[in-house]
């Protein structure tokens, strides 16, 4: 932990959504930010499952890191049982079901299982080291994404983002907001425009909060304003994160991302996707095969716990959408900037 907070503070960021202390995994409860800063302890892999499912932690890389620590906790729980490894592997199966769209969840569980399967002894120690490595690699990847993405931006930029793909959605620093942080470090004048992102308001609550923590200028807008902001020249580039990027470059991200991408093309504005290579899924050929999570319709019927729609109305609540690859100007990864044709570029970026 000391080294990760050291890496983050050297890069100029104070925000981190997780802690690992004395065998307990703590999450900054993102359901109640920015009013309250509450750290919730996870002591079992089931605590981790509920934290992911119930949005205590969210954002693809942060979900992956959290699942990795869930696997460490599962190994601890199983200690002394004759079926310890079976218990560990079934915990992995269980954790993968917490949310379906972010591929980082599956990726992190598979990586933890492979590390433990390879190790003959000291399983717990090896699992803990692997989870810490996943976390640290994510932070380092984000800083590199920020540097590469920052260089793509002009001297002065109005940078629209959707949802929260920031420090809070990752191990720290962020992907899309990592690009904003990287650009600021390079001396660019950056104003981030944050789509509020109904219904969970990740933009209003989380993106605004974390950018203010790091002293970065942020302007909140309702989701429906993005077209006008582009057309009138206040927004001059878009950067978003991703929950999964298929082999052909189609991008799954927070519902509404597709609308923003189409508007960006209409207004000749670059639309960048920032994501670590752990979000590239070469086993899924295109966006059509990516599972889209549908959450409880009540989330749409209510605002801040108060019902706004009349009884009897239905509600659709798909929480991600697919942006076809042809709308994506570039995918910014820690391994470099990928441009169309995406299929060979993605295949090359993904480690064997
Ligand atoms: O439902 P959420 O809040 O988990 O959705 C998060 C997003 O869509 C993020 O943009 C994505 O996970 C990328 S996070 C770096």
Coordinates of C-alpha atoms and ligand atoms in Angstrom, one line a residue:
X1 CA 0.0 0.0 0.0
X2 CA 2.8 2.4 0.9
X3 CA 4.3 1.9 -2.5
X4 CA 1.0 2.4 -4.4
X5 CA 0.1 5.6 -2.5
X6 CA 3.7 6.7 -3.2
X7 CA 3.3 6.1 -6.9
X8 CA 0.0 8.0 -6.9
X9 CA 1.3 11.0 -4.9
X10 CA 4.4 11.3 -7.2
X11 CA 1.9 11.4 -10.1
X12 CA 0.0 14.2 -8.4
X13 CA -3.1 12.3 -7.3
X14 CA -4.6 11.9 -3.9
X15 CA -7.6 9.7 -4.7
X16 CA -7.7 5.9 -4.2
X17 CA -10.8 3.9 -3.7
X18 CA -9.3 0.8 -1.9
X19 CA -7.0 -0.2 1.0
X20 CA -5.5 -3.5 2.1
X21 CA -4.7 -3.4 5.8
X22 CA -3.9 -6.3 8.1
X23 CA -5.7 -8.8 5.9
X24 CA -8.8 -6.7 5.5
X25 CA -9.8 -5.1 2.2
X26 CA -11.5 -1.7 2.6
X27 CA -13.6 0.1 0.0
X28 CA -14.5 3.8 -0.1
X29 CA -18.3 3.6 -0.4
X30 CA -19.0 5.2 -3.7
X31 CA -22.8 5.1 -3.1
X32 CA -22.6 7.9 -0.6
X33 CA -19.8 10.1 -2.0
X34 CA -19.5 13.1 -2.0
X35 CA -21.7 13.7 1.1
X36 CA -19.9 11.1 3.2
X37 CA -16.5 9.4 3.1
X38 CA -17.0 6.0 4.6
X39 CA -14.6 3.0 4.3
X40 CA -16.4 -0.4 4.3
X41 CA -14.4 -3.4 5.4
X42 CA -14.6 -6.6 3.4
X43 CA -13.6 -9.7 5.4
X44 CA -14.9 -12.5 3.2
X45 CA -15.3 -13.1 -0.5
X46 CA -19.0 -12.8 -0.1
X47 CA -18.6 -9.2 1.3
X48 CA -16.6 -8.5 -1.9
X49 CA -19.4 -10.0 -4.1
X50 CA -22.0 -7.8 -2.5
X51 CA -19.8 -4.7 -2.6
X52 CA -19.4 -5.2 -6.4
X53 CA -23.0 -6.1 -7.1
X54 CA -24.4 -3.2 -4.9
X55 CA -22.0 -0.5 -6.4
X56 CA -19.9 0.2 -3.3
X57 CA -17.1 -0.2 -5.8
X58 CA -17.7 0.2 -9.5
X59 CA -15.7 0.8 -12.7
X60 CA -14.1 -2.0 -14.6
X61 CA -10.5 -2.0 -13.3
X62 CA -11.6 -1.3 -9.7
X63 CA -14.0 -4.2 -9.9
X64 CA -11.1 -6.4 -11.2
X65 CA -8.8 -5.4 -8.4
X66 CA -11.5 -5.9 -5.8
X67 CA -12.3 -9.4 -7.1
X68 CA -8.6 -10.2 -6.9
X69 CA -8.6 -9.4 -3.2
X70 CA -11.9 -11.3 -2.9
X71 CA -9.9 -14.3 -4.0
X72 CA -7.3 -13.7 -1.4
X73 CA -10.1 -13.6 1.2
X74 CA -11.5 -16.8 -0.1
X75 CA -8.2 -18.6 0.3
X76 CA -8.0 -17.4 3.9
X77 CA -11.5 -18.6 4.6
X78 CA -10.7 -22.0 3.1
X79 CA -7.5 -22.4 5.2
X80 CA -7.5 -25.7 7.1
X81 CA -10.4 -27.2 5.0
X82 CA -9.7 -30.4 3.2
X83 CA -11.3 -29.0 0.1
X84 CA -9.5 -25.6 0.3
X85 CA -8.7 -25.4 -3.4
X86 CA -12.3 -26.4 -4.4
X87 CA -13.6 -23.7 -2.1
X88 CA -11.2 -21.2 -3.7
X89 CA -12.2 -22.1 -7.3
X90 CA -15.9 -22.0 -6.5
X91 CA -15.4 -18.6 -4.9
X92 CA -14.0 -17.5 -8.3
X93 CA -17.0 -18.8 -10.1
X94 CA -19.3 -17.0 -7.7
X95 CA -17.4 -13.6 -7.8
X96 CA -17.5 -13.6 -11.6
X97 CA -21.3 -13.4 -11.4
X98 CA -21.3 -10.2 -9.4
X99 CA -21.6 -8.0 -12.6
X100 CA -21.6 -9.3 -16.2
X101 CA -20.2 -6.5 -18.5
X102 CA -16.8 -5.5 -17.1
X103 CA -14.3 -8.1 -18.5
X104 CA -11.7 -7.1 -15.9
X105 CA -13.7 -9.1 -13.3
X106 CA -13.2 -12.4 -15.2
X107 CA -9.7 -11.4 -16.1
X108 CA -8.6 -10.8 -12.5
X109 CA -10.3 -14.0 -11.1
X110 CA -8.6 -16.1 -13.9
X111 CA -5.3 -14.5 -13.1
X112 CA -5.6 -15.2 -9.4
X113 CA -6.6 -18.8 -10.1
X114 CA -3.7 -19.4 -12.4
X115 CA -1.2 -17.9 -9.9
X116 CA -2.5 -20.2 -7.1
X117 CA -2.7 -23.2 -9.4
X118 CA 1.0 -22.7 -10.3
X119 CA 2.2 -22.3 -6.7
X120 CA 2.9 -25.5 -4.8
X121 CA 3.3 -23.9 -1.3
X122 CA 2.7 -20.5 0.4
X123 CA -0.6 -20.2 -1.4
X124 CA -1.8 -17.3 0.7
X125 CA 1.3 -15.3 0.4
X126 CA 1.4 -15.8 -3.4
X127 CA -2.2 -14.9 -3.8
X128 CA -1.7 -11.7 -1.8
X129 CA 1.3 -10.8 -3.9
X130 CA -0.6 -11.4 -7.1
X131 CA -3.5 -9.2 -6.0
X132 CA -1.1 -6.4 -5.0
X133 CA 0.6 -6.8 -8.4
X134 CA -2.7 -6.5 -10.3
X135 CA -3.4 -3.3 -8.3
X136 CA 0.0 -1.8 -8.8
X137 CA 0.1 -2.7 -12.5
X138 CA -3.2 -1.0 -13.0
X139 CA -2.0 2.2 -11.4
X140 CA 1.2 2.2 -13.5
X141 CA -0.9 1.5 -16.6
X142 CA -3.2 4.4 -15.9
X143 CA -0.3 6.8 -15.5
X144 CA 1.1 5.7 -18.8
X145 CA -2.3 6.0 -20.4
X146 CA -2.5 9.5 -19.0
X147 CA 0.9 10.5 -20.4
X148 CA 0.2 9.1 -23.9
X149 CA -3.4 10.5 -23.9
X150 CA -2.3 13.9 -22.6
X151 CA 0.1 14.3 -25.5
X152 CA -2.8 13.8 -27.9
X153 CA -4.7 16.8 -26.6
X154 CA -4.2 20.4 -27.8
X155 CA -2.9 23.2 -25.5
X156 CA -6.4 24.2 -24.5
X157 CA -9.2 21.7 -24.4
X158 CA -12.8 21.3 -23.2
X159 CA -12.8 17.6 -22.5
X160 CA -16.1 15.8 -22.2
X161 CA -16.3 12.6 -20.2
X162 CA -19.2 10.3 -19.4
X163 CA -19.7 8.4 -16.2
X164 CA -16.6 8.1 -13.9
X165 CA -13.6 6.5 -15.5
X166 CA -11.3 8.0 -12.9
X167 CA -9.2 7.1 -9.9
X168 CA -12.4 5.9 -8.2
X169 CA -13.1 3.4 -11.1
X170 CA -9.5 2.0 -11.0
X171 CA -6.7 1.3 -8.7
X172 CA -5.9 5.0 -8.8
X173 CA -5.3 7.9 -11.3
X174 CA -8.0 6.7 -13.7
X175 CA -8.2 5.9 -17.4
X176 CA -10.3 8.7 -19.0
X177 CA -9.6 11.0 -16.1
X178 CA -6.0 9.8 -16.2
X179 CA -5.8 11.4 -19.6
X180 CA -7.1 14.7 -18.0
X181 CA -4.5 14.3 -15.2
X182 CA -1.8 13.5 -17.7
X183 CA -2.7 16.5 -19.9
X184 CA -2.6 18.8 -16.8
X185 CA 0.8 17.4 -15.9
X186 CA 2.0 18.3 -19.4
X187 CA 0.9 21.9 -18.9
X188 CA -2.3 21.7 -21.0
X189 CA -5.2 24.0 -20.0
X190 CA -7.9 21.4 -19.4
X191 CA -11.5 21.9 -18.4
X192 CA -13.3 18.6 -17.9
X193 CA -17.0 18.6 -18.8
X194 CA -18.7 15.9 -16.7
X195 CA -21.9 14.3 -18.0
X196 CA -24.0 13.8 -14.9
X197 CA -24.7 10.1 -15.9
X198 CA -28.2 9.1 -14.9
X199 CA -29.3 7.1 -12.9
X200 CA -26.3 6.6 -10.5
X201 CA -24.9 10.1 -11.2
X202 CA -21.3 8.9 -11.3
X203 CA -20.4 12.0 -13.2
X204 CA -22.0 14.5 -10.9
X205 CA -21.0 12.8 -7.6
X206 CA -17.7 11.0 -8.4
X207 CA -16.0 12.7 -11.4
X208 CA -16.6 16.2 -9.9
X209 CA -15.5 15.1 -6.5
X210 CA -12.3 13.4 -7.5
X211 CA -11.1 16.1 -9.9
X212 CA -11.7 18.7 -7.2
X213 CA -9.6 16.6 -4.8
X214 CA -6.7 16.9 -7.3
X215 CA -7.3 20.6 -8.2
X216 CA -8.5 20.0 -11.8
X217 CA -11.2 22.3 -13.3
X218 CA -14.5 20.6 -13.8
X219 CA -17.9 21.7 -15.1
X220 CA -21.0 19.5 -14.6
X221 CA -23.6 19.2 -17.3
X222 CA -26.8 17.2 -17.7
X223 CA -26.3 14.3 -20.1
X224 CA -28.6 15.9 -22.7
X225 CA -26.3 19.0 -23.0
X226 CA -23.4 17.3 -24.6
X227 CA -24.5 17.9 -28.2
X228 CA -25.0 21.6 -27.7
X229 CA -21.6 21.9 -25.8
X230 CA -19.9 20.3 -28.8
X231 CA -21.8 22.4 -31.4
X232 CA -21.0 25.7 -29.6
X233 CA -17.2 24.8 -29.2
X234 CA -17.1 24.5 -25.5
X235 CA -16.3 20.8 -25.8
X236 CA -13.5 20.1 -28.2
X237 CA -12.6 16.4 -27.4
X238 CA -14.2 13.4 -25.7
X239 CA -12.5 10.8 -23.6
X240 CA -14.3 7.9 -22.0
X241 CA -13.4 4.6 -20.3
X242 CA -14.5 1.1 -21.2
X243 CA -15.9 -1.9 -19.5
X244 CA -14.9 -4.2 -22.3
X245 CA -13.5 -3.8 -25.8
X246 CA -14.2 -6.6 -28.2
X247 CA -11.7 -8.0 -30.7
X248 CA -13.0 -5.7 -33.5
X249 CA -12.8 -2.5 -31.4
X250 CA -16.5 -2.2 -30.4
X251 CA -16.6 -0.6 -27.0
X252 CA -18.9 -1.4 -24.0
X253 CA -19.2 1.5 -21.6
X254 CA -21.8 3.3 -19.5
X255 CA -25.2 3.8 -21.1
X256 CA -25.1 7.0 -23.1
X257 CA -21.6 6.6 -24.4
X258 CA -22.9 5.6 -27.8
X259 CA -25.0 8.8 -28.0
X260 CA -21.9 10.9 -27.2
X261 CA -19.8 9.1 -29.8
X262 CA -22.4 9.7 -32.5
X263 CA -22.6 13.4 -31.5
X264 CA -18.8 13.7 -31.6
X265 CA -18.6 12.3 -35.1
X266 CA -21.4 14.6 -36.2
X267 CA -19.5 17.6 -34.8
X268 CA -16.0 16.4 -36.1
X269 CA -14.7 16.1 -32.5
X270 CA -12.2 13.3 -31.6
X271 CA -13.7 10.5 -29.5
X272 CA -11.1 8.7 -27.5
X273 CA -11.4 5.6 -25.4
X274 CA -8.9 5.1 -22.6
X275 CA -8.4 1.6 -21.2
X276 CA -5.8 -0.8 -20.0
X277 CA -5.0 -3.9 -22.0
X278 CA -6.9 -5.9 -19.3
X279 CA -10.1 -4.4 -20.7
X280 CA -9.4 -5.8 -24.3
X281 CA -11.3 -9.0 -24.8
X282 CA -10.0 -10.9 -27.8
X283 CA -12.3 -13.8 -27.0
X284 CA -15.4 -11.7 -27.8
X285 CA -15.5 -11.0 -31.5
X286 CA -17.7 -7.9 -31.5
X287 CA -20.0 -5.8 -29.3
X288 CA -23.0 -8.0 -30.3
X289 CA -21.6 -10.8 -28.0
X290 CA -20.9 -8.5 -25.0
X291 CA -23.5 -9.1 -22.2
X292 CA -25.3 -5.9 -21.2
X293 CA -26.3 -5.6 -17.5
X294 CA -29.9 -4.6 -16.8
X295 CA -30.4 -3.3 -13.3
X296 CA -33.5 -2.8 -11.2
X297 CA -36.0 -0.5 -12.9
X298 CA -36.5 1.4 -9.6
X299 CA -33.1 3.0 -10.3
X300 CA -34.8 4.9 -13.2
X301 CA -38.1 5.5 -11.5
X302 CA -36.5 7.3 -8.6
X303 CA -34.1 10.2 -8.1
X304 CA -32.1 10.2 -4.8
X305 CA -34.6 7.8 -3.3
X306 CA -37.7 9.8 -4.2
X307 CA -40.1 8.4 -6.8
X308 CA -40.6 10.6 -9.8
X309 CA -42.4 8.4 -12.3
X310 CA -46.1 7.5 -11.8
X311 CA -47.1 4.0 -10.6
X312 CA -47.9 1.9 -13.7
X313 CA -45.1 3.2 -15.9
X314 CA -42.5 0.7 -17.0
X315 CA -38.8 1.5 -17.0
X316 CA -35.9 0.2 -19.1
X317 CA -32.5 0.2 -17.3
X318 CA -29.7 -1.2 -19.5
X319 CA -26.6 0.2 -17.8
X320 CA -24.1 -0.1 -20.6
X321 CA -24.2 0.3 -24.4
X322 CA -22.0 -0.6 -27.3
X323 CA -20.2 2.1 -29.4
X324 CA -19.3 0.6 -32.8
X325 CA -15.6 0.8 -33.5
X326 CA -16.1 3.2 -36.4
X327 CA -17.0 6.0 -34.0
X328 CA -13.7 5.6 -32.0
X329 CA -10.9 7.9 -33.1
X330 CA -8.3 6.0 -31.0
X331 CA -8.0 3.6 -28.1
X332 CA -5.4 4.8 -25.6
X333 CA -3.7 1.9 -23.8
X334 CA -0.6 1.7 -21.7
X335 CA 0.9 -0.3 -24.6
X336 CA 0.4 2.6 -27.1
X337 CA -2.3 4.4 -29.0
X338 CA -4.4 2.0 -31.1
X339 CA -6.1 3.3 -34.3
X340 CA -8.2 1.5 -37.0
X341 CA -8.1 -1.1 -38.2
X342 CA -8.6 -2.2 -34.6
X343 CA -8.6 -6.0 -35.0
X344 CA -4.8 -6.4 -35.7
X345 CA -3.9 -3.5 -33.4
X346 CA -5.8 -5.1 -30.5
X347 CA -4.5 -8.6 -31.2
X348 CA -0.9 -7.1 -31.1
X349 CA -1.5 -5.2 -27.8
X350 CA -2.9 -8.2 -25.9
X351 CA -0.2 -10.3 -24.2
X352 CA 0.0 -14.0 -25.3
Ligands
LIG1 O1 -21.8 1.0 -13.6 P1 -20.4 1.5 -13.4 O2 -20.3 2.7 -12.6 O3 -19.5 0.4 -13.0 O4 -19.9 1.9 -14.9 C1 -18.5 2.3 -15.0 C2 -18.2 2.7 -16.4 O5 -19.0 2.6 -17.3 C3 -16.8 3.2 -16.6 O6 -16.7 4.1 -17.6 C4 -15.9 2.0 -17.1 O7 -16.0 0.9 -16.1 C5 -14.5 2.3 -17.2 S1 -13.7 2.7 -15.6 C6 -12.1 3.1 -15.9

